[in-house]
Amino acid sequence: NGETSWCFSQIKGALDDDVTEADIISCVEFNHDGELLATGDKGGRVVIFQRDPSSKASTPRRGEYNVYSTFQSHEPEFDYLKSLEIEEKINKIRWLKRKNQSHFLLSTNDKTIKLWKVSERDKRVEGYNTREDNGSIRDPASINALRVPSIKPMDLMVEASPRRIFANAHTYHINSISVNSDQETYLSADDLRINLWHLEITDQSFNIVDIKPANMEELTEVITAAEFHPTECNVFVYSSSKGTIRLCDMRSSALCDRHAKLFEEPEDVDITNKSFFREIISSISDVKLSNSGRYMISRDYLSIKVWDLHMETKPIETYPVHEYLRTKLCSLYENDCIFDKFECCWNGNDSAIMTGSYNNFFRIFDRNTNKDVTLEASRDIIKPKTVLKPRKVCTGGKRKKDEISVDCLAFNKRILHTAWHPLENIIAVAATNNLFIFQDKF
C-alpha cells in the first residue's frame, strides 16, 4: 500500500524508572550522511553513536548504532555580574560537513558555543630519542645512538577536543545555532538577537538581527528559532513567539532588521475562536527549511505547518498534531505544559515530516498521501523488529479497545526532540533519558 510501517530497532540509555535530571536528552542530530547520530543532555554531555557497519550491509538493511564517543561538552558556570547560574544543558548540536578524516560539530548551552573535533587514533609513535615511551625525558648523557621512531598499531581511540570556544556574545539564552551552506560561518540566536560568526574567529561576531526595544517594557515578542537556508548562503529565517516567520537576506543590509518576507497565518475572523491562550499556542517553537530549500515547516503548540517560500500569505499545508488538547488548554497552562517547545523535522526527500507529542507519542505526516500516524516510543515494545501499532486518542463517548482516553495521557512523558536519517527511513526519538531508534519494517 506504499505506506511505511515502523518497527523498533534499538533503545539507548538506562531502563530503570529512576531518572537523574542530568540524563534527560535535550537534543538529537544526525550528521549529513547519517553515519553518526549525536545526542546532548541536561548534564552537558554529548554522546555520539556510529552506524553499525554490519547492520548496513545486512539484507534487509538494519538501522543499528553503537556508542562511538562520549564527552563532557559544557560544565555548569556562574555569572558573577548577574548572580546567575548558567546551566550545562546542551540546547543544540549542529554537524559541519565532513572535510577530512575528522568530524566537527558545534554544541551550545545557554551562553557558550563550542566547536568540537572528533577524531580517531589507531597508531602510536615509539622510539623517540629525547624521551621514553611513557613520556619521561631521557638524560641527554645516556643518549649514544640515534633512533628512528616507528609507528605501531594500537587499539582504536576516539578523541574529542574543543577547537574553538565562542563566548560572551549573548545576553539572553541561546535557542538556536545553524551552520551556513558555505561551511565557514554560522548563526546563533537568543531571545532578542541573532549573531553571525566565522568558524575560525572566536573573539568577534556580527549582530545581524536585533529586536530589543529601547524600553524593555515595550517588549512584545521574542525570537524562538533561527536557521540558515540549505543552499543560499545569504538567506536565513527566524520565528517569533507571535507566530510569524521572517526571511532575511544578508545582501540587502548588514543589519537584517527589515525582513525580505514575512510569513504569517491570516487572523481568524471568527471572534468565538479568540481564546485567552490564542497568543501562547500560536508561538512557534521550531522552524526547519526543507532539504530542497523550497519549503519550511513551523511547529506551534497544536499544529505543524508547511510553508512555500514563494508564498507568504498562508501555509500550503496544516497538520493538527494533537487537536484533542484544545479543550484542555486551561489545565495545560496551570501545569506549564503549554510552554513546552516541540521540535519538528523533515525526512530526506521532504515527503514526510515528524514531530512529538505527549504520552511518549510522536506523529508522522506523509505529505504525498495526506496520511498521518501516531506512534509511541514505549519500553513495552523493545524487542527488535516489533512493528509499532498506530495509537488513537479518544476524546469522549465510548472508548474502543485500542484507544487511550485524553484524560489518561501522561503529560510528563513528552517527545520534544526527534531526528530523521537524511537518506533512509531511520528515525531517532528522544523520550526523557532514552533514545529510541526505529526503522521501516523489515
Coordinates of C-alpha atoms in Angstrom, one line a residue:
N1 CA 0.0 0.0 0.0
G2 CA 3.0 2.2 -0.2
E3 CA 2.8 3.3 3.4
T4 CA 5.8 2.9 5.7
S5 CA 5.4 0.6 8.7
W6 CA 7.7 1.4 11.5
C7 CA 9.4 -1.1 13.8
F8 CA 11.6 -1.0 16.8
S9 CA 15.4 -1.2 16.3
Q10 CA 17.2 -0.1 19.4
I11 CA 16.9 1.7 22.7
K12 CA 19.8 3.6 24.4
G13 CA 20.0 4.7 28.0
A14 CA 19.2 3.2 31.4
L15 CA 15.8 1.3 31.6
D16 CA 15.1 1.9 35.3
D17 CA 12.4 4.4 36.2
D18 CA 14.6 6.4 38.5
V19 CA 15.8 9.1 36.1
T20 CA 18.5 11.5 37.0
E21 CA 17.8 15.1 35.7
A22 CA 21.3 15.2 34.1
D23 CA 20.5 12.1 31.9
I24 CA 17.5 13.8 30.2
I25 CA 18.2 14.1 26.5
S26 CA 17.9 17.7 25.3
C27 CA 18.8 17.4 21.5
V28 CA 19.3 14.8 18.8
E29 CA 21.0 15.3 15.5
F30 CA 22.1 13.0 12.6
N31 CA 25.2 14.1 10.6
H32 CA 25.0 14.7 6.8
D33 CA 25.3 11.1 5.7
G34 CA 23.5 9.6 8.7
E35 CA 26.6 7.6 9.7
L36 CA 26.7 9.4 13.1
L37 CA 24.0 10.4 15.5
A38 CA 24.7 12.8 18.3
T39 CA 22.7 13.5 21.4
G40 CA 23.2 16.2 24.1
D41 CA 21.8 16.0 27.6
K42 CA 21.0 18.2 30.6
G43 CA 24.2 17.2 32.2
G44 CA 26.2 18.9 29.5
R45 CA 27.4 15.6 27.8
V46 CA 27.5 14.8 24.2
V47 CA 27.1 11.1 23.2
I48 CA 27.9 10.2 19.5
F49 CA 26.6 6.9 18.1
Q50 CA 28.0 5.3 14.9
R51 CA 26.1 3.2 12.4
D52 CA 27.0 -0.4 12.9
P53 CA 28.7 -1.4 9.5
S54 CA 27.2 -5.0 9.6
S55 CA 23.7 -3.5 10.1
K56 CA 24.2 -1.5 6.9
A57 CA 25.5 -4.4 4.9
S58 CA 22.8 -6.9 6.0
T59 CA 19.8 -7.6 3.9
P60 CA 17.4 -6.0 4.6
R61 CA 19.4 -3.1 6.0
R62 CA 19.1 -2.5 9.7
G63 CA 19.4 0.8 11.5
E64 CA 21.6 0.0 14.4
Y65 CA 24.0 2.3 16.1
N66 CA 26.8 1.8 18.7
V67 CA 28.4 4.3 21.1
Y68 CA 31.3 5.9 19.3
S69 CA 32.3 8.7 21.6
T70 CA 31.1 10.4 24.8
F71 CA 32.5 13.6 26.2
Q72 CA 31.6 16.4 28.6
S73 CA 30.9 19.4 26.3
H74 CA 29.8 22.0 28.9
E75 CA 30.2 22.5 32.6
P76 CA 27.9 24.5 35.0
E77 CA 29.1 28.1 35.4
F78 CA 28.2 31.1 37.4
D79 CA 27.8 34.6 36.1
Y80 CA 29.1 36.8 39.0
L81 CA 27.9 40.0 37.4
K82 CA 24.3 38.9 37.2
S83 CA 24.4 36.4 40.1
L84 CA 23.0 33.8 37.7
E85 CA 23.8 30.1 37.4
I86 CA 24.5 29.0 33.8
E87 CA 23.2 25.5 33.2
E88 CA 25.4 23.0 31.4
K89 CA 22.4 21.6 29.4
I90 CA 23.1 21.2 25.7
N91 CA 20.5 23.2 23.8
K92 CA 21.5 22.4 20.3
I93 CA 24.1 20.3 18.3
R94 CA 24.9 21.0 14.6
W95 CA 27.3 19.0 12.5
L96 CA 29.6 20.5 10.0
K97 CA 30.0 18.7 6.6
R98 CA 33.0 16.4 6.7
K99 CA 36.1 17.8 5.0
N100 CA 38.8 15.2 6.2
Q101 CA 39.1 12.1 8.4
S102 CA 37.8 14.0 11.5
H103 CA 34.3 15.0 12.3
F104 CA 33.4 18.5 13.5
L105 CA 30.3 19.6 15.4
L106 CA 29.0 22.7 17.2
S107 CA 27.3 22.4 20.6
T108 CA 25.8 25.1 22.7
N109 CA 24.4 25.7 26.2
D110 CA 22.6 28.9 27.1
K111 CA 25.6 31.1 26.7
T112 CA 28.7 29.4 25.1
I113 CA 29.1 27.7 21.8
K114 CA 31.9 25.2 21.2
L115 CA 33.4 23.7 18.1
W116 CA 34.5 20.1 18.7
K117 CA 36.8 17.9 16.7
V118 CA 36.1 14.2 16.9
S119 CA 39.0 12.1 15.5
E120 CA 40.2 8.5 15.6
R121 CA 43.7 7.3 16.5
D122 CA 44.8 3.8 16.0
K123 CA 48.6 4.2 15.8
R124 CA 51.2 5.4 18.2
V125 CA 54.8 6.5 17.8
E126 CA 57.5 4.6 19.7
G127 CA 61.3 5.1 19.9
Y128 CA 61.7 8.8 20.5
N129 CA 65.3 10.0 21.0
T130 CA 64.7 12.5 23.7
R131 CA 62.0 10.9 25.8
E132 CA 60.9 7.4 26.8
D133 CA 57.7 5.8 25.5
N134 CA 56.0 6.7 28.8
G135 CA 56.8 10.4 28.2
S136 CA 59.6 10.9 30.7
I137 CA 62.6 12.9 29.5
R138 CA 65.8 10.9 28.8
D139 CA 69.0 12.1 30.2
P140 CA 71.0 13.5 27.2
A141 CA 74.2 12.0 28.6
S142 CA 72.7 8.5 28.2
I143 CA 71.9 9.0 24.5
N144 CA 74.7 7.4 22.5
A145 CA 72.8 6.4 19.3
L146 CA 70.2 7.9 17.1
R147 CA 66.9 6.0 16.9
V148 CA 64.4 6.2 14.1
P149 CA 60.9 6.5 15.7
S150 CA 58.5 3.9 14.4
I151 CA 54.7 3.9 14.2
K152 CA 53.0 1.0 15.9
P153 CA 49.3 0.0 15.7
M154 CA 47.2 0.4 18.9
D155 CA 43.6 -0.1 19.9
L156 CA 41.2 2.4 18.3
M157 CA 40.8 5.6 20.4
V158 CA 38.2 8.2 19.6
E159 CA 39.2 11.6 20.9
A160 CA 37.0 14.7 21.2
S161 CA 38.8 18.0 21.6
P162 CA 37.4 21.6 21.7
R163 CA 38.9 23.5 18.8
R164 CA 37.1 26.8 19.3
I165 CA 35.1 28.4 22.1
F166 CA 32.7 31.2 21.1
A167 CA 31.6 33.0 24.3
N168 CA 30.4 36.3 25.7
A169 CA 28.2 37.3 22.7
H170 CA 24.7 36.6 24.1
T171 CA 22.9 38.5 26.9
Y172 CA 20.0 36.1 26.7
H173 CA 19.7 32.4 26.4
I174 CA 20.8 30.8 23.1
N175 CA 18.0 28.8 21.5
S176 CA 19.4 28.1 18.0
I177 CA 22.6 27.6 16.1
S178 CA 22.7 26.9 12.4
V179 CA 25.7 26.3 10.1
N180 CA 25.7 28.2 6.8
S181 CA 25.9 26.4 3.5
D182 CA 29.3 28.0 2.9
Q183 CA 30.5 25.8 5.9
E184 CA 32.6 28.8 7.0
T185 CA 30.1 30.8 9.0
Y186 CA 27.2 30.1 11.4
L187 CA 24.5 31.9 13.2
S188 CA 23.4 31.8 16.9
A189 CA 20.1 33.2 18.1
D190 CA 18.9 34.2 21.5
D191 CA 15.6 35.7 22.6
L192 CA 16.3 39.1 21.1
R193 CA 19.3 38.9 18.9
I194 CA 20.9 36.8 16.1
N195 CA 24.7 36.8 15.7
L196 CA 26.8 35.7 12.7
W197 CA 30.1 34.0 13.4
H198 CA 33.1 32.9 11.4
L199 CA 34.2 29.4 12.5
E200 CA 37.8 30.5 12.7
I201 CA 37.2 33.7 14.7
T202 CA 36.1 33.4 18.3
D203 CA 36.5 37.0 19.6
Q204 CA 34.1 38.7 17.4
S205 CA 30.7 38.2 15.8
F206 CA 28.3 40.4 13.8
N207 CA 24.9 41.2 15.1
I208 CA 22.6 40.6 12.2
V209 CA 19.2 40.9 13.9
D210 CA 18.3 42.9 17.0
I211 CA 14.6 43.1 18.0
K212 CA 15.3 44.5 21.5
P213 CA 13.2 47.6 22.1
A214 CA 14.8 50.8 23.6
N215 CA 12.4 50.3 26.5
M216 CA 12.1 46.7 27.7
E217 CA 8.5 47.4 28.9
E218 CA 7.5 47.6 25.2
L219 CA 8.8 44.1 24.5
T220 CA 6.0 42.2 22.7
E221 CA 7.8 39.3 21.1
V222 CA 10.9 37.1 21.3
I223 CA 12.9 35.1 18.7
T224 CA 12.2 31.4 19.2
A225 CA 14.3 29.7 16.4
A226 CA 16.5 30.6 13.5
E227 CA 18.0 28.7 10.6
F228 CA 20.1 29.3 7.5
H229 CA 18.8 28.3 4.1
P230 CA 20.3 24.9 3.0
T231 CA 21.8 26.3 -0.3
E232 CA 21.5 30.1 -0.4
C233 CA 24.3 31.3 1.9
N234 CA 22.8 34.8 2.2
V235 CA 19.3 33.8 3.3
F236 CA 18.1 32.8 6.8
V237 CA 14.8 32.6 8.6
Y238 CA 13.7 33.2 12.2
S239 CA 10.5 32.6 14.0
S240 CA 8.8 34.5 16.8
S241 CA 6.6 34.0 19.8
K242 CA 3.9 35.9 17.9
G243 CA 3.5 33.1 15.3
T244 CA 5.4 34.9 12.5
I245 CA 8.4 33.8 10.5
R246 CA 10.7 36.3 8.9
L247 CA 13.0 35.6 6.0
C248 CA 16.1 37.9 5.7
D249 CA 18.6 38.4 3.0
M250 CA 22.0 39.5 4.2
R251 CA 22.8 41.1 0.8
S252 CA 20.3 43.9 1.4
S253 CA 21.9 45.3 4.6
A254 CA 24.4 44.4 7.3
L255 CA 21.6 44.6 10.0
C256 CA 18.7 42.5 8.9
D257 CA 16.1 44.2 11.0
R258 CA 14.0 44.8 7.9
H259 CA 12.9 41.3 6.6
A260 CA 12.6 40.4 3.0
K261 CA 9.5 38.2 3.6
L262 CA 7.1 37.8 6.5
F263 CA 5.2 34.5 6.7
E264 CA 2.0 34.8 8.8
E265 CA -1.2 32.9 9.1
P266 CA -4.2 35.2 8.4
E267 CA -6.0 36.0 11.6
D268 CA -9.2 34.1 12.3
V269 CA -12.1 36.5 11.8
D270 CA -14.3 34.2 13.9
I271 CA -14.4 36.1 17.2
T272 CA -15.6 33.0 19.1
N273 CA -12.3 31.4 18.4
K274 CA -10.3 34.1 20.2
S275 CA -9.3 32.5 23.5
F276 CA -7.1 33.7 26.3
F277 CA -4.5 31.1 25.1
R278 CA -4.5 32.1 21.5
E279 CA -1.2 34.0 21.7
I280 CA 0.6 31.4 23.7
I281 CA -0.4 28.5 21.4
S282 CA 0.5 30.4 18.2
S283 CA 4.1 30.9 19.4
I284 CA 6.4 29.0 17.0
S285 CA 8.7 26.6 18.9
D286 CA 10.7 25.4 15.9
V287 CA 11.2 26.1 12.2
K288 CA 13.1 24.0 9.7
L289 CA 13.8 24.6 6.0
S290 CA 13.3 21.6 3.7
N291 CA 16.3 19.9 2.1
S292 CA 15.4 21.3 -1.3
G293 CA 15.2 24.8 0.2
R294 CA 11.8 25.4 -1.3
Y295 CA 9.6 24.8 1.8
M296 CA 9.8 25.2 5.5
I297 CA 7.9 23.7 8.4
S298 CA 6.9 25.5 11.6
R299 CA 5.6 23.9 14.8
D300 CA 3.3 25.7 17.2
Y301 CA 1.6 24.2 20.2
L302 CA -1.2 22.4 18.5
S303 CA -0.1 22.1 14.8
I304 CA 2.6 21.8 12.3
K305 CA 2.5 24.0 9.1
V306 CA 4.3 23.7 5.7
W307 CA 5.1 27.0 4.0
D308 CA 6.2 27.6 0.4
L309 CA 9.0 30.2 0.5
H310 CA 7.3 31.8 -2.6
M311 CA 4.0 32.4 -0.7
E312 CA 3.9 34.4 2.5
T313 CA 0.2 34.8 2.9
K314 CA -0.7 31.4 4.3
P315 CA 0.8 27.9 4.8
I316 CA 0.2 25.4 2.0
E317 CA -0.4 22.6 4.4
T318 CA -1.6 22.5 8.1
Y319 CA -1.5 19.3 10.1
P320 CA -3.1 19.1 13.6
V321 CA -0.7 17.3 16.0
H322 CA -3.0 16.9 19.0
E323 CA -6.2 18.8 18.4
Y324 CA -7.8 16.9 21.3
L325 CA -5.8 19.1 23.7
R326 CA -7.6 22.3 22.6
T327 CA -10.2 21.7 25.3
K328 CA -7.5 21.1 27.9
L329 CA -5.6 24.3 27.5
C330 CA -6.6 25.6 30.9
S331 CA -5.0 22.7 32.8
L332 CA -2.0 22.6 30.4
Y333 CA -1.5 26.3 31.3
E334 CA -1.7 25.5 35.0
N335 CA 0.9 22.7 34.8
D336 CA 3.1 24.8 32.4
C337 CA 2.9 22.2 29.6
I338 CA 1.5 24.9 27.3
F339 CA 5.0 26.4 27.2
D340 CA 6.7 23.1 26.0
K341 CA 8.9 23.6 23.0
F342 CA 8.3 20.8 20.5
E343 CA 10.8 20.4 17.6
C344 CA 10.0 19.2 14.1
C345 CA 12.0 17.6 11.2
W346 CA 11.8 16.6 7.6
N347 CA 12.7 13.2 6.1
G348 CA 15.5 13.1 3.5
N349 CA 13.3 13.8 0.4
D350 CA 10.9 16.3 2.0
S351 CA 7.9 14.0 1.5
A352 CA 7.2 13.5 5.2
I353 CA 7.5 15.4 8.5
M354 CA 7.8 14.3 12.1
T355 CA 7.1 16.0 15.5
G356 CA 6.4 14.9 19.0
S357 CA 3.5 15.0 21.5
Y358 CA 2.7 13.8 25.0
N359 CA 2.4 10.3 26.5
N360 CA 5.6 9.5 24.5
F361 CA 3.6 9.8 21.3
F362 CA 5.1 11.1 18.1
R363 CA 3.4 12.0 14.8
I364 CA 4.5 11.3 11.2
F365 CA 2.7 13.1 8.4
D366 CA 3.1 11.8 4.8
R367 CA 2.7 14.8 2.5
N368 CA 2.1 12.7 -0.6
T369 CA -0.7 10.6 0.6
N370 CA -2.1 13.0 3.2
K371 CA -2.0 10.2 5.7
D372 CA -0.7 10.6 9.2
V373 CA 0.1 8.2 12.1
T374 CA 0.5 8.5 15.9
L375 CA 3.2 6.1 17.2
E376 CA 4.5 5.5 20.7
A377 CA 8.1 5.3 22.0
S378 CA 7.3 2.7 24.6
R379 CA 9.5 0.4 26.6
D380 CA 6.9 -2.3 26.2
I381 CA 7.9 -3.0 22.6
I382 CA 11.6 -3.1 23.0
K383 CA 12.1 -6.3 21.1
P384 CA 13.9 -5.9 17.7
K385 CA 11.6 -5.9 14.7
T386 CA 8.5 -5.3 16.8
V387 CA 6.1 -3.4 14.5
L388 CA 4.7 -0.2 16.1
K389 CA 1.0 -0.2 16.3
P390 CA -0.7 3.1 15.5
R391 CA -2.2 4.8 18.6
K392 CA -5.5 6.6 18.8
V393 CA -6.7 9.1 21.4
C394 CA -10.4 9.1 22.4
T395 CA -11.9 12.4 23.3
G396 CA -15.3 11.4 24.7
G397 CA -18.1 8.9 24.3
K398 CA -17.3 5.2 24.3
R399 CA -13.6 4.2 24.2
K400 CA -12.6 1.5 21.8
K401 CA -10.3 -1.3 22.9
D402 CA -7.1 0.1 21.5
E403 CA -7.8 3.8 22.2
I404 CA -6.4 5.8 25.1
S405 CA -8.6 8.4 26.8
V406 CA -7.4 12.0 26.6
D407 CA -7.6 12.2 30.4
C408 CA -5.2 9.3 30.8
L409 CA -2.3 10.9 28.8
A410 CA 0.9 11.3 30.7
F411 CA 1.9 14.9 30.3
N412 CA 5.3 14.4 32.0
K413 CA 6.3 12.0 29.1
R414 CA 6.8 14.3 26.2
I415 CA 8.7 13.8 22.9
L416 CA 10.4 17.2 22.2
H417 CA 13.4 16.1 20.1
T418 CA 13.3 13.8 17.1
A419 CA 15.6 13.3 14.1
W420 CA 15.3 11.6 10.7
H421 CA 18.2 9.9 8.9
P422 CA 19.0 12.1 5.8
L423 CA 19.0 9.1 3.3
E424 CA 17.0 6.3 4.9
N425 CA 13.8 5.6 6.9
I426 CA 15.6 5.5 10.2
I427 CA 14.3 7.9 13.0
A428 CA 15.7 8.8 16.4
V429 CA 13.2 9.7 19.1
A430 CA 14.3 11.1 22.5
A431 CA 11.9 10.1 25.3
T432 CA 13.2 11.6 28.6
N433 CA 16.5 9.7 29.2
N434 CA 16.1 7.1 26.5
L435 CA 16.9 7.3 22.8
F436 CA 14.7 5.1 20.6
I437 CA 15.8 4.2 17.1
F438 CA 13.0 3.0 14.7
Q439 CA 13.2 2.0 11.1
D440 CA 10.9 1.0 8.3
K441 CA 9.6 -2.6 8.6
F442 CA 12.0 -5.4 7.6

